[in-house]
Amino acid sequence: MNGSRSSFGDSSTHHRDSINGDKGAPAVSKKWIFAESLLSNLRVMERAVVQNFMERSQLAYRGIDMDAHCERVPRGRADSDAAARSRSRGDDDGTAEAEGAAAASAGGAAVPPVALSAESLQPLWCYRAPQTAGRRVTAMTWNRKEPDILAVGYSARGEKRDALAEARADPADKSERGLLCCWSLKNPLAPELVLSLHAETSVSALAFSSEHPSLLAVGCTDGSIVVYDIQRDLVAPSILPNVSTGVHTGAVWELRWVIRGKDRGEFLMSVAADGRVVQWAVGKSVERLAPDLMHLKRPTNERTETTFVEGVSESDEAAGRRREGAPREETILSQQSGGMCFDISPLDDAIYIVGTEEGCVYQCNKSQTETYDVAYEPHTELVYRVRWSPFHPYYFLTCSVDWTSRLYRVGRSAKVLTFDSLNQDAVQDVAWSYTNALLFATATAQGCVEVWSISDVVYPQAHIQFTDHRRLSCVLFAEQESAVLVVGDEEGDVTVFLLKDKRFERPEMDEDQQIQWFDDAVRNQTG
């Protein structure tokens, strides 16, 4: 490669020399075109240009208020300038609209239309690109070393299936490949990396490695698991599955890297629609570690009738209709239960919680591959997500198609608290705050983001309604001090919101005090 560059440069130089009669100057003028640093320099310049008109939003993401730092005005300034600044401080929405218009003209980061429940909620920007239009956001995850890098997985273009239809879909029917983008705070207008999947399938799960932060594991709807090195892979993944070691036969809905122990590396853990919980060794290939951790089974007393949710189309399976069109014989004979999600205990990585498409929530142990440690009070519909509290190791959240999010205590089968969605809507995802022990957020199928506190099970602390009622699929809190939410949807957009109120910020407590605060809030709600 370097040789071809040199040859091209030399021929160009000799041609210019023959015209100008100046040996040396033309060679210098042409060298920058072939410099290896050209691409990185252009990227830095692009980020600087973006910052010129998105600086306010980027600083707000960090919790920095520009107006609070720009109060002093030289006495010689005209009063009109001070008045203009005062109006600007009093009209944050106008500033956001101006930045949104500038972003839209530059490439398209304008926020979708939303209705906010409080002035303390501020839309910042939207991660959007021409490549993501018409694709559903299916998974999101933060990089473990660089928390400003967000990896987002997308479905094949035009594919907008609910979870159960996705699990039953034939991968050969997909006309295009899914997409993977890495977005950065430094340039919200364009992804840092765009990768098309290795086969005609969609992204269904993502996970960054902690020990090797550039390694991104990707679970797919065809059951495969591949690993990309985002620093090197521009076309194909570095690590492919070993097809002879028992790959999943259904969509992989959750992936997690698990540290084996000191100097022993990591392995991958997955759950899929085929009802298997599996461990994988990652080396030259992704290889299954036998035996499987668990084969999920349907509960023996499961009802086989179809259930409906009021206000939802009968054809919309994930938002309210279950097992439509499945032969009754299949329902009776099949004892396999599709796995939808799992999370690992922060105290003991041998313990994990798994949620199923029947609404069951099980506590499992890696030492027991046939029986569950605890069968928790089930949801009445599919469980989309299970998330352990980042503060309190004895509590975890679930969310379900049955309109609810629930808080459970480890070891107690009965639910502790139930949070009903405002619009009686399927709850697609749930995420804990990383700074406030009581806060969590949910995303629903009819376009509503709700921010809840453990201290109030009746009303959310705030909510954001997308006015076009687009289906939301993913929600995450940014892993930083300021309270920022990122929300993925079926249109391929990832919208970023700032929660500015003090009740969303980190309280002046240490970790032990936050745990006690959590216990007190639960006691007040249940007592």
Coordinates of C-alpha atoms in Angstrom, one line a residue:
M1 CA 0.0 0.0 0.0
N2 CA 2.8 2.4 0.9
G3 CA 4.6 1.4 -2.2
S4 CA 1.7 2.3 -4.5
R5 CA 1.3 5.6 -2.7
S6 CA 5.0 6.4 -3.3
S7 CA 4.9 5.5 -6.9
F8 CA 1.8 7.6 -7.6
G9 CA 3.4 10.5 -5.7
D10 CA 6.7 10.3 -7.6
S11 CA 5.0 10.2 -11.0
S12 CA 2.9 13.3 -10.1
T13 CA 6.0 15.1 -8.9
H14 CA 8.0 14.4 -12.0
H15 CA 5.1 15.7 -14.1
R16 CA 4.8 18.9 -12.1
D17 CA 8.6 19.3 -12.2
S18 CA 8.6 19.2 -16.0
I19 CA 6.1 22.0 -16.1
N20 CA 7.3 24.2 -13.3
G21 CA 11.0 23.4 -13.5
D22 CA 11.1 23.5 -9.7
K23 CA 12.3 20.2 -8.1
G24 CA 11.1 19.9 -4.5
A25 CA 8.2 22.3 -4.0
P26 CA 5.6 20.2 -5.9
A27 CA 6.6 17.1 -3.9
V28 CA 6.0 18.9 -0.6
S29 CA 2.6 20.2 -1.9
K30 CA 1.4 16.7 -2.8
K31 CA 2.6 14.8 0.3
W32 CA -0.4 15.7 2.5
I33 CA -2.8 13.9 0.2
F34 CA -1.2 10.6 1.0
A35 CA -0.4 11.2 4.6
E36 CA -1.6 8.4 7.0
S37 CA -2.7 11.1 9.4
L38 CA -5.1 12.8 6.9
L39 CA -8.2 10.9 7.9
S40 CA -7.7 11.5 11.7
N41 CA -6.9 15.2 11.0
L42 CA -10.1 15.5 9.0
R43 CA -12.1 13.9 11.8
V44 CA -10.7 16.4 14.3
M45 CA -11.6 19.2 12.0
E46 CA -15.1 17.8 11.6
R47 CA -15.6 17.6 15.4
A48 CA -14.4 21.2 15.7
V49 CA -16.9 22.4 13.1
V50 CA -19.8 20.5 14.8
Q51 CA -18.8 22.0 18.2
N52 CA -19.2 25.5 16.8
F53 CA -23.0 25.1 16.7
M54 CA -23.6 22.3 19.2
E55 CA -21.4 23.5 22.0
R56 CA -24.3 24.4 24.3
S57 CA -25.9 21.0 23.9
Q58 CA -22.6 19.1 24.4
L59 CA -21.8 21.0 27.5
A60 CA -25.4 20.5 28.8
Y61 CA -24.8 16.8 28.4
R62 CA -22.0 17.1 30.9
G63 CA -24.3 19.1 33.2
I64 CA -22.5 22.4 32.5
D65 CA -24.8 25.5 32.2
M66 CA -23.4 27.9 29.7
D67 CA -25.5 30.8 31.0
A68 CA -24.2 30.4 34.5
H69 CA -20.6 30.8 33.2
C70 CA -21.3 33.8 31.0
E71 CA -22.9 36.4 33.4
R72 CA -20.3 39.1 33.3
V73 CA -20.8 41.8 30.6
P74 CA -18.3 44.7 30.2
R75 CA -19.9 48.0 31.3
G76 CA -19.4 49.5 27.9
R77 CA -21.7 47.0 26.2
A78 CA -25.0 48.2 25.0
D79 CA -28.1 47.5 27.1
S80 CA -29.6 45.8 24.2
D81 CA -26.9 43.1 24.3
A82 CA -27.6 42.4 27.9
A83 CA -31.3 42.3 27.3
A84 CA -30.7 39.8 24.4
R85 CA -28.6 37.7 26.7
S86 CA -31.3 37.8 29.4
R87 CA -33.9 36.7 26.9
S88 CA -31.6 33.9 25.8
R89 CA -31.2 32.7 29.4
G90 CA -35.0 32.7 29.9
D91 CA -35.7 30.8 26.7
D92 CA -33.7 27.5 26.7
D93 CA -36.2 26.0 24.3
G94 CA -35.4 28.7 21.7
T95 CA -31.7 27.9 22.0
A96 CA -32.4 24.2 21.6
E97 CA -34.6 24.9 18.6
A98 CA -31.9 27.0 17.0
E99 CA -29.3 24.3 17.6
G100 CA -31.7 21.7 16.3
A101 CA -32.2 23.7 13.1
A102 CA -28.5 24.1 12.6
A103 CA -28.0 20.4 13.2
A104 CA -30.7 19.5 10.7
S105 CA -29.2 21.7 8.0
A106 CA -25.7 20.1 8.7
G107 CA -26.8 16.5 8.5
G108 CA -29.8 15.7 10.6
A109 CA -29.6 15.6 14.4
A110 CA -32.9 17.4 15.1
V111 CA -34.9 15.8 17.9
P112 CA -38.3 14.2 17.0
P113 CA -41.4 16.0 18.1
V114 CA -42.0 15.4 21.9
A115 CA -44.2 16.6 24.7
L116 CA -42.4 17.1 28.0
S117 CA -44.1 16.9 31.4
A118 CA -41.7 19.5 33.0
E119 CA -39.4 22.3 32.0
S120 CA -36.6 20.3 33.7
L121 CA -36.5 17.9 30.8
Q122 CA -34.4 19.1 27.8
P123 CA -34.0 17.3 24.5
L124 CA -30.4 17.7 23.3
W125 CA -30.0 15.9 20.0
C126 CA -30.8 12.8 18.0
Y127 CA -28.3 10.2 16.8
R128 CA -29.5 9.7 13.2
A129 CA -27.9 8.9 9.9
P130 CA -29.1 8.1 6.3
Q131 CA -28.0 4.5 6.9
T132 CA -30.2 4.1 9.9
A133 CA -33.5 5.4 8.3
G134 CA -36.2 2.7 8.2
R135 CA -34.4 0.5 10.6
R136 CA -35.5 -0.4 14.2
V137 CA -33.1 0.2 17.1
T138 CA -32.8 -3.2 18.7
A139 CA -29.9 -2.9 21.2
M140 CA -27.7 -0.2 22.8
T141 CA -24.7 -0.4 25.1
W142 CA -22.0 1.9 26.4
N143 CA -18.3 1.2 25.9
R144 CA -16.7 0.1 29.2
K145 CA -13.6 2.3 28.8
E146 CA -14.9 5.3 26.8
P147 CA -18.4 6.0 28.3
D148 CA -19.0 8.6 25.6
I149 CA -19.1 5.9 22.9
L150 CA -22.5 4.3 22.4
A151 CA -22.9 1.2 20.2
V152 CA -26.3 0.8 18.6
G153 CA -27.7 -2.2 16.8
Y154 CA -30.3 -1.9 14.1
S155 CA -32.7 -4.3 12.3
A156 CA -32.7 -4.9 8.6
R157 CA -34.2 -2.0 6.7
G158 CA -38.0 -1.9 6.8
E159 CA -38.2 -4.7 9.4
K160 CA -40.4 -3.7 12.3
R161 CA -41.4 -6.8 14.0
D162 CA -42.3 -7.3 17.7
A163 CA -40.2 -9.6 19.8
L164 CA -42.3 -12.8 19.4
A165 CA -42.7 -12.4 15.7
E166 CA -38.9 -11.7 15.4
A167 CA -38.2 -14.9 17.3
R168 CA -40.3 -17.0 14.9
A169 CA -39.1 -15.3 11.7
D170 CA -37.1 -17.1 9.1
P171 CA -33.7 -15.4 8.7
A172 CA -33.8 -16.2 5.0
D173 CA -36.8 -13.9 4.6
K174 CA -34.7 -10.8 5.5
S175 CA -33.9 -8.8 2.4
E176 CA -31.1 -6.8 4.0
R177 CA -28.5 -7.1 6.7
G178 CA -28.7 -5.5 10.0
L179 CA -26.5 -2.6 10.9
L180 CA -24.1 -1.6 13.7
C181 CA -23.1 2.0 14.5
C182 CA -20.8 3.5 17.1
W183 CA -21.8 7.0 18.1
S184 CA -19.7 9.5 20.0
L185 CA -20.5 12.6 22.0
K186 CA -17.7 14.4 20.1
N187 CA -19.8 14.3 16.9
P188 CA -23.5 13.7 17.3
L189 CA -24.1 14.3 13.5
A190 CA -22.4 11.2 12.1
P191 CA -21.4 7.8 13.5
E192 CA -17.8 7.1 14.2
L193 CA -18.2 3.6 12.7
V194 CA -20.8 1.9 10.5
L195 CA -20.7 -1.9 10.0
S196 CA -23.1 -4.1 8.0
L197 CA -23.7 -7.5 9.5
H198 CA -21.9 -10.6 8.2
A199 CA -25.1 -12.3 7.1
E200 CA -28.8 -11.5 6.3
T201 CA -29.8 -11.1 9.9
S202 CA -30.5 -8.3 12.4
V203 CA -28.8 -7.2 15.6
S204 CA -30.6 -8.4 18.7
A205 CA -28.0 -8.0 21.5
L206 CA -24.8 -6.1 22.1
A207 CA -22.1 -6.2 24.8
F208 CA -18.7 -4.5 25.1
S209 CA -15.8 -6.4 26.8
S210 CA -14.4 -4.9 30.0
E211 CA -10.9 -6.3 29.7
H212 CA -10.7 -5.6 25.9
P213 CA -12.9 -2.5 25.4
S214 CA -12.6 -2.5 21.6
L215 CA -14.2 -6.0 21.4
L216 CA -18.0 -5.8 20.8
A217 CA -20.0 -9.0 21.0
V218 CA -23.1 -9.0 18.7
G219 CA -26.0 -11.4 19.1
C220 CA -28.1 -11.9 16.0
T221 CA -31.7 -12.9 15.2
D222 CA -30.4 -16.0 13.3
G223 CA -28.9 -17.3 16.6
S224 CA -25.2 -16.5 15.8
I225 CA -22.8 -14.6 18.0
V226 CA -19.9 -12.7 16.5
V227 CA -17.3 -10.4 17.9
Y228 CA -16.0 -7.2 16.2
D229 CA -12.9 -5.3 17.1
I230 CA -14.1 -1.8 16.4
Q231 CA -10.6 -0.5 16.1
R232 CA -9.7 -2.8 13.2
D233 CA -12.8 -4.5 11.7
L234 CA -14.3 -2.4 8.8
V235 CA -16.0 -5.2 6.9
A236 CA -16.2 -8.5 8.7
P237 CA -16.0 -9.6 12.4
S238 CA -12.7 -10.7 13.7
I239 CA -14.2 -13.7 15.6
L240 CA -16.9 -15.9 14.1
P241 CA -18.9 -18.7 15.8
N242 CA -17.7 -22.3 15.6
V243 CA -20.8 -23.8 14.0
S244 CA -19.9 -27.3 15.3
T245 CA -20.4 -26.3 19.0
G246 CA -24.1 -25.9 19.3
V247 CA -25.0 -22.4 18.3
H248 CA -28.4 -21.0 19.2
T249 CA -31.4 -21.9 17.0
G250 CA -33.3 -18.8 17.9
A251 CA -32.7 -15.0 18.3
V252 CA -30.1 -14.1 20.9
W253 CA -31.9 -11.6 23.1
E254 CA -29.2 -10.8 25.7
L255 CA -25.4 -11.0 25.9
R256 CA -23.0 -10.3 28.8
W257 CA -19.3 -10.6 29.2
V258 CA -18.4 -12.3 32.5
I259 CA -14.9 -12.0 34.1
R260 CA -13.7 -15.5 35.1
G261 CA -11.4 -14.2 37.8
K262 CA -7.9 -12.8 38.2
D263 CA -5.9 -13.2 35.0
R264 CA -8.4 -15.8 33.7
G265 CA -10.0 -13.6 31.0
E266 CA -13.7 -13.3 30.2
F267 CA -16.4 -15.5 28.7
L268 CA -19.7 -14.6 27.1
M269 CA -23.1 -15.6 28.5
S270 CA -26.2 -15.5 26.4
V271 CA -29.9 -16.3 26.4
A272 CA -32.0 -16.9 23.3
A273 CA -35.4 -17.7 22.0
D274 CA -34.5 -21.4 21.8
G275 CA -34.8 -21.5 25.7
R276 CA -31.1 -22.1 26.3
V277 CA -28.7 -20.1 28.6
V278 CA -25.2 -20.7 27.3
Q279 CA -21.6 -19.8 28.1
W280 CA -19.1 -19.1 25.3
A281 CA -15.3 -19.1 25.2
V282 CA -13.9 -16.3 23.0
G283 CA -10.6 -17.0 21.3
K284 CA -10.0 -17.6 17.6
S285 CA -13.7 -18.4 17.4
V286 CA -16.8 -18.2 19.6
E287 CA -17.1 -21.7 21.1
R288 CA -19.8 -23.1 23.3
L289 CA -18.8 -24.3 26.8
A290 CA -20.6 -27.5 27.6
P291 CA -22.9 -28.1 29.2
D292 CA -25.6 -25.4 28.8
L293 CA -26.3 -23.5 32.0
M294 CA -30.0 -23.9 31.7
H295 CA -32.8 -25.2 29.4
L296 CA -35.8 -23.1 30.2
K297 CA -39.1 -24.9 30.5
R298 CA -42.7 -23.7 30.3
P299 CA -44.6 -23.7 33.7
T300 CA -46.9 -26.7 34.0
N301 CA -49.9 -24.6 34.8
E302 CA -49.5 -22.2 31.9
R303 CA -52.8 -21.1 30.3
T304 CA -53.0 -21.7 26.5
E305 CA -55.6 -19.1 25.6
T306 CA -54.8 -15.9 23.8
T307 CA -54.9 -12.8 25.9
F308 CA -55.7 -9.3 24.7
V309 CA -54.7 -5.8 25.8
E310 CA -57.3 -3.1 25.6
G311 CA -56.5 -0.4 23.0
V312 CA -53.9 -2.4 21.1
S313 CA -54.3 -3.9 17.6
E314 CA -55.0 -7.6 17.5
S315 CA -52.1 -8.0 15.1
D316 CA -49.7 -6.3 17.4
E317 CA -48.4 -9.3 19.3
A318 CA -45.7 -7.8 21.5
A319 CA -48.0 -5.0 22.7
G320 CA -50.8 -7.2 23.8
R321 CA -51.6 -10.4 21.9
R322 CA -49.7 -13.6 22.7
R323 CA -49.1 -16.7 20.7
E324 CA -51.5 -15.7 17.9
G325 CA -51.6 -18.1 15.0
A326 CA -49.6 -20.8 16.7
P327 CA -51.1 -24.3 16.3
R328 CA -52.7 -25.5 19.5
E329 CA -50.9 -28.8 19.3
E330 CA -47.6 -26.9 19.2
T331 CA -48.5 -25.0 22.4
I332 CA -49.4 -28.2 24.2
L333 CA -46.5 -30.4 23.1
S334 CA -43.7 -27.9 23.3
Q335 CA -42.2 -27.6 26.8
Q336 CA -39.5 -25.2 25.7
S337 CA -39.7 -21.6 27.0
G338 CA -38.1 -18.8 25.1
G339 CA -35.6 -16.8 27.1
M340 CA -35.8 -13.0 26.7
C341 CA -33.4 -11.4 29.1
F342 CA -31.1 -12.0 32.0
D343 CA -28.8 -10.2 34.5
I344 CA -26.0 -11.4 36.8
S345 CA -25.8 -10.8 40.5
P346 CA -23.3 -8.1 41.5
L347 CA -22.4 -10.2 44.5
D348 CA -21.9 -13.6 42.9
D349 CA -21.5 -14.2 39.2
A350 CA -22.8 -17.7 39.6
I351 CA -26.3 -16.4 40.3
Y352 CA -28.4 -14.9 37.6
I353 CA -32.0 -13.9 37.0
V354 CA -33.7 -14.8 33.7
G355 CA -37.0 -13.6 32.2
T356 CA -39.1 -15.6 29.6
E357 CA -41.7 -15.1 26.9
E358 CA -44.4 -16.6 29.2
G359 CA -43.7 -13.9 31.8
C360 CA -41.8 -16.1 34.2
V361 CA -38.9 -14.7 36.3
Y362 CA -36.4 -17.3 37.6
Q363 CA -33.4 -17.1 39.8
C364 CA -30.8 -19.6 38.6
N365 CA -27.4 -20.9 39.7
K366 CA -24.6 -22.1 37.3
S367 CA -24.2 -25.2 39.5
Q368 CA -27.9 -26.2 38.9
T369 CA -28.7 -26.8 35.2
E370 CA -32.1 -28.4 35.6
T371 CA -33.8 -26.6 38.5
Y372 CA -34.4 -23.0 39.5
D373 CA -33.3 -21.6 42.9
V374 CA -36.4 -19.3 43.1
A375 CA -39.4 -18.9 40.8
Y376 CA -40.6 -15.3 41.3
E377 CA -44.2 -14.2 41.0
P378 CA -44.6 -14.1 37.2
H379 CA -45.8 -11.3 35.0
T380 CA -48.9 -12.1 32.9
E381 CA -47.0 -11.5 29.6
L382 CA -43.6 -11.5 28.1
V383 CA -40.7 -10.1 30.2
Y384 CA -38.5 -7.8 28.1
R385 CA -35.8 -6.8 30.6
V386 CA -34.3 -7.8 34.0
R387 CA -31.9 -5.3 35.6
W388 CA -30.2 -5.6 39.0
S389 CA -29.9 -2.4 41.0
P390 CA -26.4 -0.8 40.6
F391 CA -26.6 0.3 44.2
H392 CA -28.6 -2.3 46.2
P393 CA -27.4 -5.9 45.5
Y394 CA -30.6 -7.5 46.8
Y395 CA -33.1 -5.8 44.5
F396 CA -33.8 -6.0 40.8
L397 CA -36.3 -4.6 38.3
T398 CA -38.3 -6.3 35.5
C399 CA -40.5 -4.9 32.7
S400 CA -43.2 -6.6 30.7
V401 CA -45.8 -6.4 27.9
D402 CA -48.4 -6.5 30.7
W403 CA -48.0 -2.7 31.2
T404 CA -45.9 -2.9 34.3
S405 CA -42.4 -2.7 35.8
R406 CA -41.8 -4.6 39.0
L407 CA -39.3 -4.4 41.9
Y408 CA -38.3 -7.8 43.4
R409 CA -36.1 -8.6 46.4
V410 CA -33.7 -11.5 45.9
G411 CA -34.9 -14.7 47.5
R412 CA -38.5 -13.5 48.0
S413 CA -40.9 -14.9 45.4
A414 CA -43.5 -12.2 45.8
K415 CA -43.1 -8.9 44.0
V416 CA -42.3 -5.9 46.2
L417 CA -43.6 -3.0 44.2
T418 CA -45.4 -2.5 40.9
F419 CA -45.2 0.5 38.6
D420 CA -48.1 0.8 36.1
S421 CA -47.3 2.6 32.8
L422 CA -49.2 5.9 32.4
N423 CA -51.0 4.9 29.1
Q424 CA -51.6 1.2 29.9
D425 CA -48.9 0.4 27.5
A426 CA -46.3 -2.5 27.0
V427 CA -43.1 -1.6 28.7
Q428 CA -40.3 -2.4 26.3
D429 CA -37.2 -1.6 28.4
V430 CA -36.1 -0.4 31.8
A431 CA -32.9 1.1 33.0
W432 CA -31.5 2.2 36.4
S433 CA -29.8 5.6 37.1
Y434 CA -26.1 5.3 37.8
T435 CA -26.1 8.3 40.3
N436 CA -29.4 8.1 42.2
A437 CA -30.3 4.8 43.8
L438 CA -34.1 5.4 43.6
L439 CA -34.4 6.4 40.0
F440 CA -35.1 4.3 36.9
A441 CA -36.6 4.9 33.5
T442 CA -38.9 2.9 31.2
A443 CA -39.7 3.1 27.5
T444 CA -43.1 2.0 26.2
A445 CA -44.5 0.7 22.9
Q446 CA -46.6 3.8 22.3
G447 CA -43.8 6.4 22.6
C448 CA -43.6 7.3 26.2
V449 CA -40.5 7.5 28.4
E450 CA -41.3 7.5 32.1
V451 CA -38.8 8.4 34.9
W452 CA -39.8 6.7 38.2
S453 CA -38.7 6.8 41.8
I454 CA -38.9 3.9 44.2
S455 CA -40.4 6.4 46.6
D456 CA -43.6 6.8 44.5
V457 CA -45.4 3.9 42.8
V458 CA -48.4 6.0 41.6
Y459 CA -46.9 8.8 39.5
P460 CA -43.7 9.0 37.6
Q461 CA -41.3 11.9 38.4
A462 CA -41.4 12.9 34.8
H463 CA -42.4 11.6 31.4
I464 CA -41.7 12.3 27.7
Q465 CA -44.2 11.5 25.1
F466 CA -43.2 11.3 21.4
T467 CA -46.1 12.9 19.7
D468 CA -46.1 10.6 16.7
H469 CA -46.5 7.7 19.2
R470 CA -43.5 5.8 17.6
R471 CA -42.7 2.5 19.3
L472 CA -39.7 2.8 21.6
S473 CA -37.4 -0.1 22.0
C474 CA -34.4 0.8 24.3
V475 CA -33.6 3.2 27.1
L476 CA -30.3 3.8 28.9
F477 CA -28.9 6.3 31.4
A478 CA -25.6 7.7 30.5
E479 CA -22.9 6.4 32.8
Q480 CA -21.8 9.8 34.2
E481 CA -22.7 12.4 36.9
S482 CA -25.3 14.4 35.0
A483 CA -28.6 12.7 34.4
V484 CA -28.9 12.0 30.7
L485 CA -31.2 9.5 29.0
V486 CA -30.8 8.0 25.5
V487 CA -33.9 6.4 23.9
G488 CA -34.0 4.2 20.8
D489 CA -37.1 3.7 18.6
E490 CA -38.5 1.9 15.6
E491 CA -37.6 4.8 13.2
G492 CA -33.9 4.3 13.7
D493 CA -33.5 7.4 15.9
V494 CA -31.6 7.5 19.3
T495 CA -32.7 10.6 21.1
V496 CA -30.7 12.2 23.9
F497 CA -32.5 14.0 26.8
L498 CA -31.1 15.9 29.8
L499 CA -32.9 15.7 33.2
K500 CA -32.0 19.0 34.9
D501 CA -33.9 18.9 38.2
K502 CA -32.0 18.3 41.4
R503 CA -34.2 15.3 42.2
F504 CA -32.5 13.5 39.3
E505 CA -29.0 14.3 40.4
R506 CA -26.7 12.3 42.7
P507 CA -27.7 13.1 46.4
E508 CA -25.1 14.1 48.9
M509 CA -24.7 10.5 50.2
D510 CA -22.1 7.9 50.1
E511 CA -22.9 4.4 48.7
D512 CA -24.0 2.9 52.1
Q513 CA -26.3 5.9 52.7
Q514 CA -27.9 5.4 49.3
I515 CA -28.6 1.8 50.1
Q516 CA -30.2 2.8 53.4
W517 CA -32.2 5.5 51.5
F518 CA -33.4 2.8 49.2
D519 CA -34.4 0.5 52.0
D520 CA -36.3 3.3 53.7
A521 CA -38.2 4.1 50.5
V522 CA -39.2 0.5 50.0
R523 CA -40.3 0.3 53.6
N524 CA -42.4 3.4 53.3
Q525 CA -44.1 2.1 50.1
T526 CA -44.8 -1.4 51.5
G527 CA -45.6 -0.5 55.1

